Amino acid sequence: MSNVKRMFLVLLLVAFSVAAAGCIKADESVTIKEDGSSTMVTRMVGNMFAAEALKGSKDEFVKENPDAVVKEI
């Protein structure tokens, strides 16, 4: 790979890293009931770039956990 291509890829990676930095805020809580059942609530707030990046993770999570409820706000 030429130095120009390598430098371009490094600059592209840095640009995406800067754009994504600090773009997600997450809050998670878990409630465990006396009968042993539990509820986990995760709230994530971010910009559209972060939302697009998380869609694939969300789809995979729902596929692996069919009882999960995912709401987009």
JSON list of C-alpha atoms in Angstrom, two decimals, residues 8 12 14 19-21 26 29 52 54 61 64:
[
{"chain": "A", "resi": 8, "resn": "PHE", "atom": "CA", "xyz": [-5.54, 8.95, 3.51]},
{"chain": "A", "resi": 12, "resn": "LEU", "atom": "CA", "xyz": [-10.19, 9.18, 7.39]},
{"chain": "A", "resi": 14, "resn": "VAL", "atom": "CA", "xyz": [-9.10, 10.22, 12.62]},
{"chain": "A", "resi": 19, "resn": "ALA", "atom": "CA", "xyz": [-16.96, 12.94, 14.62]},
{"chain": "A", "resi": 20, "resn": "ALA", "atom": "CA", "xyz": [-17.98, 10.07, 16.89]},
{"chain": "A", "resi": 21, "resn": "ALA", "atom": "CA", "xyz": [-16.23, 11.25, 20.05]},
{"chain": "A", "resi": 26, "resn": "ALA", "atom": "CA", "xyz": [-25.98, 5.88, 28.05]},
{"chain": "A", "resi": 29, "resn": "SER", "atom": "CA", "xyz": [-30.65, 0.22, 35.23]},
{"chain": "A", "resi": 52, "resn": "GLU", "atom": "CA", "xyz": [-26.83, 4.53, 12.47]},
{"chain": "A", "resi": 54, "resn": "LEU", "atom": "CA", "xyz": [-25.89, 1.18, 16.67]},
{"chain": "A", "resi": 61, "resn": "PHE", "atom": "CA", "xyz": [-29.31, -8.21, 19.94]},
{"chain": "A", "resi": 64, "resn": "GLU", "atom": "CA", "xyz": [-30.30, -13.32, 19.81]}
]
